[in-house]
Each structure stands twice: as C-alpha cells, then as structure tokens.
Tab-separated table of C-alpha atoms in Angstrom:
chain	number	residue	atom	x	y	z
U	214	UNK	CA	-15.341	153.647	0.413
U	215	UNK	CA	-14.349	155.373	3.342
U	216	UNK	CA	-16.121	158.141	5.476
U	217	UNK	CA	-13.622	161.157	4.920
U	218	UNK	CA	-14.205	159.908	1.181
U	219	UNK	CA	-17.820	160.250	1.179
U	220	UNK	CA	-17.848	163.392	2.895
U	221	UNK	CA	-15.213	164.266	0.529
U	222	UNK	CA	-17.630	163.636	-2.301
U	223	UNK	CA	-21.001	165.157	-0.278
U	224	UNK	CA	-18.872	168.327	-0.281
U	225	UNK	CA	-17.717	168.357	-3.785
U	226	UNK	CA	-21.332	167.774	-5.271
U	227	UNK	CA	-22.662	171.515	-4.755
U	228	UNK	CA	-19.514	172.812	-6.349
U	229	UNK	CA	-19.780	170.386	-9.318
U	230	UNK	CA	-23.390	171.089	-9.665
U	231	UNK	CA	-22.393	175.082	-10.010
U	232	UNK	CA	-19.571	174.361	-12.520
U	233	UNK	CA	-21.504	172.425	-14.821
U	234	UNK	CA	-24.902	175.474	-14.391
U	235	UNK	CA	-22.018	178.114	-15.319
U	236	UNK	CA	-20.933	175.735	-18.221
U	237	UNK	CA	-24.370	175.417	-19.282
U	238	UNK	CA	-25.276	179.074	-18.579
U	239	UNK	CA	-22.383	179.970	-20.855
U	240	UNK	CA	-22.907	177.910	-23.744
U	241	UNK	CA	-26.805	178.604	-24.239
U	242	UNK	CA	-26.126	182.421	-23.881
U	243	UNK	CA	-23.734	182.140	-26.807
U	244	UNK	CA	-25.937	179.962	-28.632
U	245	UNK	CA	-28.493	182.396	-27.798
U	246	UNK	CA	-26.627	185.128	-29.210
U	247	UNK	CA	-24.784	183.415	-32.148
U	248	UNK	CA	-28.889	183.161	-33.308
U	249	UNK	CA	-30.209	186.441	-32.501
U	250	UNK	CA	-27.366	188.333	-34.674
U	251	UNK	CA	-28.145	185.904	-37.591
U	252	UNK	CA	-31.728	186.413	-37.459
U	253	UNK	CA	-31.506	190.372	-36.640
U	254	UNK	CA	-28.449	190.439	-39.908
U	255	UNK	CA	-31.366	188.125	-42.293
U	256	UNK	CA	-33.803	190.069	-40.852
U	257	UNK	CA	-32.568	193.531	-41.846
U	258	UNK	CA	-31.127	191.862	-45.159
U	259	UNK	CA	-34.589	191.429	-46.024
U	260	UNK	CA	-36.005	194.650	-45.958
U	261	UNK	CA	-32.993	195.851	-48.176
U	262	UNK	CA	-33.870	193.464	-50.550
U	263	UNK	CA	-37.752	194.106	-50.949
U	264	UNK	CA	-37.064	198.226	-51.267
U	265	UNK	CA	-34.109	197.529	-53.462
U	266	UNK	CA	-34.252	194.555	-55.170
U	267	UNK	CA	-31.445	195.682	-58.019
U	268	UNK	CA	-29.245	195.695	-55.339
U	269	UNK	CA	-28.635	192.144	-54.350
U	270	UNK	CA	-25.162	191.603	-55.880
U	271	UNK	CA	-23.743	195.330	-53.793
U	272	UNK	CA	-25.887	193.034	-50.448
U	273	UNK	CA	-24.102	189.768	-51.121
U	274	UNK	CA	-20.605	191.258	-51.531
U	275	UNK	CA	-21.101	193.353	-48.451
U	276	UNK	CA	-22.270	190.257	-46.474
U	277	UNK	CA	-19.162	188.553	-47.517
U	278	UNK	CA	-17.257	191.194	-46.600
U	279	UNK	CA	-18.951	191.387	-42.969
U	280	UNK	CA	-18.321	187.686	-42.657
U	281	UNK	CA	-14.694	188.702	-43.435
U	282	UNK	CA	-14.280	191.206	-40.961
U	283	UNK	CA	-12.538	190.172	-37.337
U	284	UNK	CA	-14.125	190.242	-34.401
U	285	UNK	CA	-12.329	193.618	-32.650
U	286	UNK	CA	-13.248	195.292	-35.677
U	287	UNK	CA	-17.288	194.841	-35.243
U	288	UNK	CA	-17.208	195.252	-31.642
U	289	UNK	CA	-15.737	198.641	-31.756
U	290	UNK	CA	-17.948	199.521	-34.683
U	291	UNK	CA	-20.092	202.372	-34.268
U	292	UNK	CA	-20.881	203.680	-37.523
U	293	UNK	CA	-24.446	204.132	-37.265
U	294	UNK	CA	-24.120	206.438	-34.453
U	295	UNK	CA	-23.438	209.867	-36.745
U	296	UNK	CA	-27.400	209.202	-38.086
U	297	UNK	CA	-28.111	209.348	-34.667
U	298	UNK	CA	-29.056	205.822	-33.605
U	299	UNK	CA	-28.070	203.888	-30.602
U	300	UNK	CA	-27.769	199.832	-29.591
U	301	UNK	CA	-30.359	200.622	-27.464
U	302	UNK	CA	-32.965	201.083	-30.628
U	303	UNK	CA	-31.493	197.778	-31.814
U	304	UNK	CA	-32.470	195.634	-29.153
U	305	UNK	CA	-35.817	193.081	-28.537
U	306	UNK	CA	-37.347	191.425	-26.300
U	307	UNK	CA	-35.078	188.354	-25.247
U	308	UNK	CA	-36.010	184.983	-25.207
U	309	UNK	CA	-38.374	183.444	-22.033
U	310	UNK	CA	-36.112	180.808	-21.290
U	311	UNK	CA	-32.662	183.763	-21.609
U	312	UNK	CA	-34.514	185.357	-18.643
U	313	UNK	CA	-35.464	182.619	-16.257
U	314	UNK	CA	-31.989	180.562	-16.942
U	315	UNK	CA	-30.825	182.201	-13.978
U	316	UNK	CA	-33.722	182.264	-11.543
U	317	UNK	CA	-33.368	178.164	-12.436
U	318	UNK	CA	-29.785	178.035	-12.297
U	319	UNK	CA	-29.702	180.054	-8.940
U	320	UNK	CA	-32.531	177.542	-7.676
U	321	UNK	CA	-30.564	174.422	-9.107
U	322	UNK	CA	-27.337	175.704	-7.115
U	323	UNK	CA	-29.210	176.573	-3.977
U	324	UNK	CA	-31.171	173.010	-3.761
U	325	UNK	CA	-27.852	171.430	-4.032
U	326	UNK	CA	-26.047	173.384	-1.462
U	327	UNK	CA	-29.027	172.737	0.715
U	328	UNK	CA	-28.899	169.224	0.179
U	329	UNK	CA	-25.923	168.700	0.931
U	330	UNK	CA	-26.025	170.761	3.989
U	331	UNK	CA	-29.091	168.326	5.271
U	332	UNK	CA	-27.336	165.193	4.084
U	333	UNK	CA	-23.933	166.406	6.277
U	334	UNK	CA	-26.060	167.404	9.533
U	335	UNK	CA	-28.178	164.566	9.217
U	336	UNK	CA	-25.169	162.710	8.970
U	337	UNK	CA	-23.208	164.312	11.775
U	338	UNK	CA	-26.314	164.237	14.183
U	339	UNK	CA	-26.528	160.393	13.313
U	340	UNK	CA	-22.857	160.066	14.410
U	341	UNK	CA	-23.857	162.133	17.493
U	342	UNK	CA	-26.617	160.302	18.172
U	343	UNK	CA	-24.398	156.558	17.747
U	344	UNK	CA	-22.004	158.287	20.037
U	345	UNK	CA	-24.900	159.501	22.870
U	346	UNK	CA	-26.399	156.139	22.860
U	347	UNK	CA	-23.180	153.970	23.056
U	348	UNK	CA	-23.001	156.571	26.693
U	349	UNK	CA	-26.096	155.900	27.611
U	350	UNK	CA	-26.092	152.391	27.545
U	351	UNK	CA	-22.581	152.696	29.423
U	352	UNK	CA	-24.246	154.263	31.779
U	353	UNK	CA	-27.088	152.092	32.263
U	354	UNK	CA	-24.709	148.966	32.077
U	355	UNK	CA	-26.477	147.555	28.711
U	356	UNK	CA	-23.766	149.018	26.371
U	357	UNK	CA	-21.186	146.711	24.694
U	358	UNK	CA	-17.267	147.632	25.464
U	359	UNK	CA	-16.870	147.494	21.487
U	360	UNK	CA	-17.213	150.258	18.793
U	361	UNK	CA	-17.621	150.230	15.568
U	362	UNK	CA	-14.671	152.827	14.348
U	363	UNK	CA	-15.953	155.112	11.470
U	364	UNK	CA	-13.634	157.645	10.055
U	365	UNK	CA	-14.977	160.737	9.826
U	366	UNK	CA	-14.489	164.238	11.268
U	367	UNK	CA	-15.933	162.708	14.661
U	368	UNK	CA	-12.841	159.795	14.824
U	369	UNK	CA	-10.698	161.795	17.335
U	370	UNK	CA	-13.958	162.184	19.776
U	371	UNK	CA	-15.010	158.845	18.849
U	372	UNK	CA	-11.027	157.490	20.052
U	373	UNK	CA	-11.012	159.513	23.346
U	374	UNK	CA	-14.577	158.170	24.261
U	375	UNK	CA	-13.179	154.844	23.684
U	376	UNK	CA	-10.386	155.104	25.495
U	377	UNK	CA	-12.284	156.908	28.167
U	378	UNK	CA	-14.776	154.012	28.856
U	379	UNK	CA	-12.315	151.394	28.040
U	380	UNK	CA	-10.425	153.149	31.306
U	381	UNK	CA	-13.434	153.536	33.267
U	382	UNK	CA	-14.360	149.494	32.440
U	383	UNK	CA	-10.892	148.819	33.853
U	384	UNK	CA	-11.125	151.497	37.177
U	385	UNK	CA	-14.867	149.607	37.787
U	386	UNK	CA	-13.630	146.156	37.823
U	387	UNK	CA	-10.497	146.916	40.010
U	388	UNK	CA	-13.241	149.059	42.407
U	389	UNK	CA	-15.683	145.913	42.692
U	390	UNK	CA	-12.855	143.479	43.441
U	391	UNK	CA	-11.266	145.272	45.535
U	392	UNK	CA	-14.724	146.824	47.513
U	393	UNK	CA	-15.635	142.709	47.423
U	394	UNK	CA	-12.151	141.839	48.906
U	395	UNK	CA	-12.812	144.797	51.486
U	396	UNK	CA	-16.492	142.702	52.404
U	397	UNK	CA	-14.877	139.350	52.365
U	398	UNK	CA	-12.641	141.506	55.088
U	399	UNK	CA	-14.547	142.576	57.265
U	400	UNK	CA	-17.434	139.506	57.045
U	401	UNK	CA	-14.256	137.577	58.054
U	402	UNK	CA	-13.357	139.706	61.248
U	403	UNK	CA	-16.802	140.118	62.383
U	404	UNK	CA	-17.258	136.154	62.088
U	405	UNK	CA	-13.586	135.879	63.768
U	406	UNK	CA	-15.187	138.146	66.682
U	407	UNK	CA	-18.484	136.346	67.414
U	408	UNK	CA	-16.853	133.219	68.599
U	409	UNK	CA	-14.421	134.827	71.393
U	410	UNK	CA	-17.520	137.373	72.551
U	411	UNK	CA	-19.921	134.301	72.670
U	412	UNK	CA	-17.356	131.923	74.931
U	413	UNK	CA	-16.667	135.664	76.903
U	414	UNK	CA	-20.624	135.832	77.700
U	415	UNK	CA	-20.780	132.440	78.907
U	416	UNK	CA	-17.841	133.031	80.894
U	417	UNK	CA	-19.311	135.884	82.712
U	418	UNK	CA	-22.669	134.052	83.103
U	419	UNK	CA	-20.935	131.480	85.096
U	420	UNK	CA	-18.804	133.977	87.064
U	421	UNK	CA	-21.758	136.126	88.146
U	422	UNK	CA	-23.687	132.952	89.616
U	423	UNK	CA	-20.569	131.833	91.377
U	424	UNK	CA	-19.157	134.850	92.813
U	425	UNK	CA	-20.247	138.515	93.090
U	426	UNK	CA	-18.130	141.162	91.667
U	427	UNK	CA	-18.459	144.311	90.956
U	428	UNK	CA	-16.794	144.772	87.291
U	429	UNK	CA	-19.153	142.049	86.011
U	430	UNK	CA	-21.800	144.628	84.629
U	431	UNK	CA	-19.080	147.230	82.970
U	432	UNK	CA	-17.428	143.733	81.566
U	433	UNK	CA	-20.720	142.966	80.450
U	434	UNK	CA	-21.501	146.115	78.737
U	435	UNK	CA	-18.380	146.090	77.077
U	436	UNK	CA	-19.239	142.147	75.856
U	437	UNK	CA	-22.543	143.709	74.549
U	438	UNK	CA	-21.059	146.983	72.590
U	439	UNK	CA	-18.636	144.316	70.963
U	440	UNK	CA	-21.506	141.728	70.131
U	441	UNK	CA	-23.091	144.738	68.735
U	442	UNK	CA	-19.955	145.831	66.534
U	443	UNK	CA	-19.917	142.463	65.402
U	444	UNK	CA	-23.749	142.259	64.244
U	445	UNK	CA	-22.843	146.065	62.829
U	446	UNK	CA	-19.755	144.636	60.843
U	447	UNK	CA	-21.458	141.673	59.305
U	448	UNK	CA	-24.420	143.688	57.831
U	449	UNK	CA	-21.748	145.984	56.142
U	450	UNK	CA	-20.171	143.030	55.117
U	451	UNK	CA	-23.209	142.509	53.298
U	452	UNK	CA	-24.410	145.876	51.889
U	453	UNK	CA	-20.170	146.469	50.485
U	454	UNK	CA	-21.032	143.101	48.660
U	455	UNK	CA	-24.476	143.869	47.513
U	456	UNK	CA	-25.645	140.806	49.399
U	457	UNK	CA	-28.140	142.512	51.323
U	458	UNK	CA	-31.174	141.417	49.784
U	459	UNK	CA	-34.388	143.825	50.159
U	460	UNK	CA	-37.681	143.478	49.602
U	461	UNK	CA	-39.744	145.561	46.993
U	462	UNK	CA	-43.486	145.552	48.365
U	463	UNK	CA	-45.924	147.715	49.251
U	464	UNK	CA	-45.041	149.771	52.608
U	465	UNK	CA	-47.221	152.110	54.225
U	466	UNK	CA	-45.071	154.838	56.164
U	467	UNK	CA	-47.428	155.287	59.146
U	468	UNK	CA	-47.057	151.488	59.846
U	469	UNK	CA	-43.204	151.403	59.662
U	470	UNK	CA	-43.208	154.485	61.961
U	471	UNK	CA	-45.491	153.079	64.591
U	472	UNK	CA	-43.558	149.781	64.398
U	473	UNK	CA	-40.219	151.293	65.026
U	474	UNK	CA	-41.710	153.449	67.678
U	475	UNK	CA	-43.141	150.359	69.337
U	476	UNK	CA	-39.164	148.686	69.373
U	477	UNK	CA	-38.232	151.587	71.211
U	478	UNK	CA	-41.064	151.470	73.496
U	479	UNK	CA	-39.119	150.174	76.630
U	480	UNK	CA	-35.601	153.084	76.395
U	481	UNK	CA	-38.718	156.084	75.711
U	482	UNK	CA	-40.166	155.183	78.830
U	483	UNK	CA	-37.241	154.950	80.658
U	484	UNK	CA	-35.828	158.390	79.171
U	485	UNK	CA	-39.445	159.846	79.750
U	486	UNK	CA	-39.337	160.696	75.971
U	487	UNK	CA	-43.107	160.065	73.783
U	488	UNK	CA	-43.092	159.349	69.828
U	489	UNK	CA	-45.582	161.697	67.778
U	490	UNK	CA	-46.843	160.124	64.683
U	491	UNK	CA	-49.539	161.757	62.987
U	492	UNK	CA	-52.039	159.973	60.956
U	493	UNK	CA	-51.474	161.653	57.402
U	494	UNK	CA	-53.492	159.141	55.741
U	495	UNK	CA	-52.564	156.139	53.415
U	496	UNK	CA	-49.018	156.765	51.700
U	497	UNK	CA	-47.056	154.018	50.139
U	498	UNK	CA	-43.637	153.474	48.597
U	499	UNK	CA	-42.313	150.166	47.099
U	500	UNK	CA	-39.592	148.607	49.541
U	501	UNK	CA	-38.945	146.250	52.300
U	502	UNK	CA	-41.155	147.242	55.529
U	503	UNK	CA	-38.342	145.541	58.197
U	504	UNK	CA	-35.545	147.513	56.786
U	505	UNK	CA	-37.386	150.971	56.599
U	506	UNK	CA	-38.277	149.818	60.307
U	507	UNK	CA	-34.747	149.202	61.456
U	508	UNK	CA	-33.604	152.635	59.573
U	509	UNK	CA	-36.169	154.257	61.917
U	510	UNK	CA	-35.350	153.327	64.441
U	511	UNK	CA	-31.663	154.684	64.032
U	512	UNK	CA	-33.142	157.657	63.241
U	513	UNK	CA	-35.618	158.056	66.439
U	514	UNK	CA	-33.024	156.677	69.021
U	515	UNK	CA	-30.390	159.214	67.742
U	516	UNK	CA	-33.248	161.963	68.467
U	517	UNK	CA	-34.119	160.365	71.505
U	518	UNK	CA	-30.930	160.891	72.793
U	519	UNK	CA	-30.301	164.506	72.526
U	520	UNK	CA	-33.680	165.611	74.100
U	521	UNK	CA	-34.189	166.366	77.362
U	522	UNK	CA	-36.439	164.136	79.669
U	523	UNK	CA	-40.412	165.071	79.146
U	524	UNK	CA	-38.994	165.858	74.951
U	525	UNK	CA	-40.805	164.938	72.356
U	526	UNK	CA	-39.441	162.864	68.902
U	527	UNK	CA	-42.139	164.118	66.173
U	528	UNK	CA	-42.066	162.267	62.773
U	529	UNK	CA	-44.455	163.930	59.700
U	530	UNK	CA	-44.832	162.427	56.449
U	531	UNK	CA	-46.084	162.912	53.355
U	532	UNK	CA	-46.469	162.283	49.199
U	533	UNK	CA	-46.521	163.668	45.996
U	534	UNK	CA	-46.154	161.316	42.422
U	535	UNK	CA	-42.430	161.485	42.447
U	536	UNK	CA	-41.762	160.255	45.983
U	537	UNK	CA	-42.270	159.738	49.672
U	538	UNK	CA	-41.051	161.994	52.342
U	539	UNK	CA	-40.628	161.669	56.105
U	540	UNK	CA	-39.403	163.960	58.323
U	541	UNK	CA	-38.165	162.896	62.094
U	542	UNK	CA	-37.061	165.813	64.570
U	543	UNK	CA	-36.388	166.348	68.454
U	544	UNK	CA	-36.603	169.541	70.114
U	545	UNK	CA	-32.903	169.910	71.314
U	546	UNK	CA	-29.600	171.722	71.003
U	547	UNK	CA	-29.355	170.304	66.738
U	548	UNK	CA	-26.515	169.296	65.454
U	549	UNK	CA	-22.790	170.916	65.793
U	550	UNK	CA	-21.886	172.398	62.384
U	551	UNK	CA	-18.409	170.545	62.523
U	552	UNK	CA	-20.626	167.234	62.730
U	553	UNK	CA	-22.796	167.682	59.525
U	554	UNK	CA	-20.605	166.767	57.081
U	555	UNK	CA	-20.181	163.764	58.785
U	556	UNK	CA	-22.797	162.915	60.478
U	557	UNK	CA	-23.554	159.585	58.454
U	558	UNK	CA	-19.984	158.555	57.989
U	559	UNK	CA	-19.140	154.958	59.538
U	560	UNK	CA	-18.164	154.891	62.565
U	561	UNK	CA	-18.473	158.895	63.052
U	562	UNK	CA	-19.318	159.864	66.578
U	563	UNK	CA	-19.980	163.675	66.829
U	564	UNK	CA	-18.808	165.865	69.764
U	565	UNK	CA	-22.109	165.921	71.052
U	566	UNK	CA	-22.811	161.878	70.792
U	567	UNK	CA	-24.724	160.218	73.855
U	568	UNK	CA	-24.935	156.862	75.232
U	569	UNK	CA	-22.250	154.198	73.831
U	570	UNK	CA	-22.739	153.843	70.450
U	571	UNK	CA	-20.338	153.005	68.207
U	572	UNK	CA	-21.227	155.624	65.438
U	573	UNK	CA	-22.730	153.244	62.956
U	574	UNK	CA	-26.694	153.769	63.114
U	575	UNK	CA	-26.850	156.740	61.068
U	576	UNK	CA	-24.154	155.086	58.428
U	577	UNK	CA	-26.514	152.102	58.265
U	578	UNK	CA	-30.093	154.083	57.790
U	579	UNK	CA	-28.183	155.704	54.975
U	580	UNK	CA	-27.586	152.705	53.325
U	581	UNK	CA	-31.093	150.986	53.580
U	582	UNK	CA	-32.992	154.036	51.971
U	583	UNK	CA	-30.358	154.493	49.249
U	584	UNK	CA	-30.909	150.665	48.370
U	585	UNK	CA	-34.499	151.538	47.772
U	586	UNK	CA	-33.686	154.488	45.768
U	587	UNK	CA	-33.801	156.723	48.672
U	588	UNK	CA	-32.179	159.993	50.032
U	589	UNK	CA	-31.510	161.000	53.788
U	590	UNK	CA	-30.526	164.595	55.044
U	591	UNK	CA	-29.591	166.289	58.515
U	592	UNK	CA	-30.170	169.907	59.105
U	593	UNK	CA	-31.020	171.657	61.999
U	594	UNK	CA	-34.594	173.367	61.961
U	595	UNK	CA	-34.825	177.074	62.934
U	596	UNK	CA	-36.766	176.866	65.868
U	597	UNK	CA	-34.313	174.668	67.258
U	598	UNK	CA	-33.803	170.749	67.434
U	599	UNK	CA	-32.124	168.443	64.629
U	600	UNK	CA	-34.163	167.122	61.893
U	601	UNK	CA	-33.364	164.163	59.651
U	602	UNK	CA	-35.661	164.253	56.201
U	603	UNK	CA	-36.053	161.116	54.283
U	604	UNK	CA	-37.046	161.067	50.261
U	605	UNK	CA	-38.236	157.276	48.966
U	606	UNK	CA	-38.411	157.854	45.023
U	607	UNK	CA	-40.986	155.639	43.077
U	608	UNK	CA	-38.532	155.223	40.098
C-alpha cells in the first residue's frame, strides 16, 4: 500500500467513525421511541380497562383504528388540547443511556479525530525527522547519497533535497579534484624552483670568493626571498592537499609564545624591539606545539615590523571551557582600513607592509590555527596599535 493511500485511509477513519455514531445515534433513538409510545399507549390502555372494564370491545376497535391511522394524521393531532392538556404533561423521564448517547458519541468522535491527528503529526514529524537526519549526516560526511523515496505529502521536498545533495556531491568532487590538481600545481613549481635557486646560490658562493662585486648581496637577497617563496609554495602545496599532517597533543600557550619569541630573538635585538609575555598560568589546548610556534611567529614579526625602535610586541592569553585565546599587539599606527579585509589573503601585501616579504605569513598562520579548529582576527585596538586575537576551540 502506498503512503498517499494510507494517509488517505488515516484521514477517512474519523469521518467513518462519525457516520457510523450518527447511524447508530439514529437507529437507537427510534428504537427508543418506537418503545416508549407502545408502553405509554399499553400503559394508558390499562387504566381504561381497570375503571371500565365493559368497555374492552369500544378499546380494541379504537386501537385498531389508531393502528390504522397514517402517520401525518397523529402528528398533527391535538385533540386533547380543548381539556386543557399539553405534550408537556405527557412526557417522563427518558432513558439513562437516551441521555448520555451523546456525551459518548461526542467522546467516541473526538478520540478519533484526535487520533488521527497524533497518528498524522507523529507521522509527518517522523518524515521530518528521516529528512533532518539524512542532512545531518550529509553534513557530517556519514550520510549515504541514497534515499529511500516515500510518497507522501513530503515527496516534492523529499525530490528537491535529493537533487540538491546529489548536486552538491557532484560540485564537492569537481572542487577536491580540481583544489588537488591546483596542489599538484603549485608542489610542482615550487619543486621546479628549488633546483635553479640552489645551483644560483652556489654560483654566487663561488663568485663572491673569487671576485668582489658589489651586486652580490642584492643578488643574494633576491636568491633568498625566492628560496623563501619556494619553501612558502610547497607548504601550501601541502595544506590545499590536506597533506599537512598536525599533531594533536597537549600545548601549553605560554611555552609556544616564549619559543617563538626566542626564534625571533636575533631581528628584536637588532630592531631594538622586546617581547612581553605574561605568565597567566597553566592553559592548554590540544594541537601541534611547532606549528602554533611557527604561526607565532608570523604573527610577532608582522608586529615587530610596524613599531617603532624601543616598541614593545605584548602577547596576553587566556581560557575558559570552550576555548583558548591569545591576543598579540604592537603599539603602532594599526592597520589601514583598505587592508583588513585582506589582510590574510595569500600573497596580500598591504600599503603599509615593511621589510620584503612576500605577503604569505599571515595567509599561513591562518591556516595552521584553522587546522586545529582555530579562528584568527585583525582589528585595530583603540588606544592605538594593531592587534591579532587567536581562538583554539577544544571541540
């Protein structure tokens, strides 16, 4: 049997059930009354008989003479109304059952329109909830790209999800081939680069001990912003292809801060800029302690660079049970609100960018705390200075 069928049927049953109570009804209230005038007629009979015995033949003939008589012509019979008496007078107490035949039928009707009202939501929320769950699962990438099809008043939702998914299955797997082709790419070019900027440094090792000249350190600053492109290409290579592999340990925050601080130990000195890292006390989050160092460091280097000699890179932390935050600021100009949007696009360098980067830090620090279920954010503070604020979720 189909589903439009059984709803068909889970409609019809309240109606059927209040057909058959009015059939019912009707037939015991004509029972009813077919007995009450036959006992009231006997009854009345009776008492003509035991004050006037004699005249039983005059009582027989006039009850055959009643029986004769068509139905109009006793309903519009009111003879007994010129000695003053009315139906009223005439009338006793009905039967129990006569009165509470409706109360039961009402109740009978009711308790089947309410059933079937419960049995067609609870139905309808089950379809729902088949319908939420096959989503869900979608979503969590457990769900099967099957259906079982029902027909039902839910079909045409249940089709367009379908087809919905079904499209979104087919958008997905053209995105991941073509985002792997896209890491292949670029994990190809950055290995094509490393072997021409390797035999270049060699080159210009051999050139500087043989004869001075003075474009040998720009060429070799150049050599080293491309060997650095290249190390920056491969490890998007690998995060595009989800080959990046992280850890998922214990990390305590003031560690990885002091660590990263200590990597940039050698520029801060030579920019006269100090780290401050207070102690806030033992905070954790589950993720890989060399990563979260090398995103630091991104982050402290690009505030190193836009304060002033004598500044001052401060870094704050903190936790609650939902997650981790950090917070590292400078105490310069902030950031230009035309470079906000951007500021952790690849490859983005702002209008106010220092040094020679090639506008990839930011872009990668991004990256590393959103594969450990991470957030990062750039705002400028009131009081002046940019501030980048970092949120490590524990789930």
């Amino acid at each position: 049997m189909s589903e439009r069928k059984k709803q068909g049927i889970l409609l019809l049953f309240p109606v059927a059930v209040l057909l058959l109570g009015i059939i019912f009804t009707t037939t015991l209230f004509y029972h009813t009354y077919r007995q009450t005038a036959y006992q009231h007629i006997s009854a009345f009979c009776e008492i003509i008989m035991k004050n006037s015995p004699e005249a039983e033949p005059q009582l027989l003939s006039s009850l055959k003479e009643y029986h004769s008589l068509a139905e109009p012509e006793i309903t519009r019979n009111n003879y007994l109304g010129k000695y003053g008496y009315r139906a009223g007078e005439f009338c006793k107490e009905l039967p129990t059952y006569t009165l509470l035949l409706p109360a039961m039928l009402f109740l009978i009707v009711s308790g089947a329109f309410a059933l079937a009202a419960w049995l067609f939501r609870r139905r309808s929320q089950k379809r729902i909830a088949d319908l939420t769950e096959y989503l869900e699962q979608i979503n969590t990438g457990t769900g099967k790209t099957l259906m079982q099809m029902q027909e039902d008043d839910f079909s045409r939702l249940q089709d367009e999800i379908y087809k919905t998914v079904t499209a979104l299955y087919q958008t997905r797997e053209a995105a991941v081939s073509a985002r792997k082709n896209f890491a292949e790419n670029l994990a190809n070019i950055a290995h094509q680069l490393k072997t021409p900027i390797t035999a270049a440094f060699l080159s210009l090792q051999l050139m500087k001990k043989e004869t001075v000249n003075e474009y040998a350190n720009q060429t070799e600053k150049q050599l080293d912003r491309l060997n650095r492109l290249e190390e920056s290409l491969l490890m998007l290579s690998k995060i595009d292809a989800g080959t990046l592999l992280l850890k998922h340990e214990r990390v305590d925050l003031y560690t990885a801060l002091n660590l990263a601080a200590e990597n940039l130990y050698d520029i801060l000195r030579e920019n006269h800029i100090s780290i401050e890292i207070p102690e806030n006390g033992c905070i954790e989050f589950f993720g890989d302690l060399e990563w979260t160092m090398e995103a630091f460091i991104n982050l402290m280097k690009n505030c190193m660079e836009h304060s002033k000699p004598g500044g001052i890179v401060h870094c704050d932390y903190a936790g609650n049970p939902l997650y981790a935050e950090i917070q590292i600021w400078d105490d310069g100009t902030g950031f230009d609100a035309e470079d906000l949007p951007h500021l952790f696009d690849r490859f983005y360098r702002g209008r106010r960018a220092a040094g020679n980067g090639i506008g990839i830090g930011l872009a990668l620090a991004r990256s590393i705390f959103e594969l450990q279920n991470g957030t990062i954010a750039a705002y400028n503070r009131r009081n002046g200075g940019a501030c980048f604020e970092i949120r490590l979720y524990s789930h």
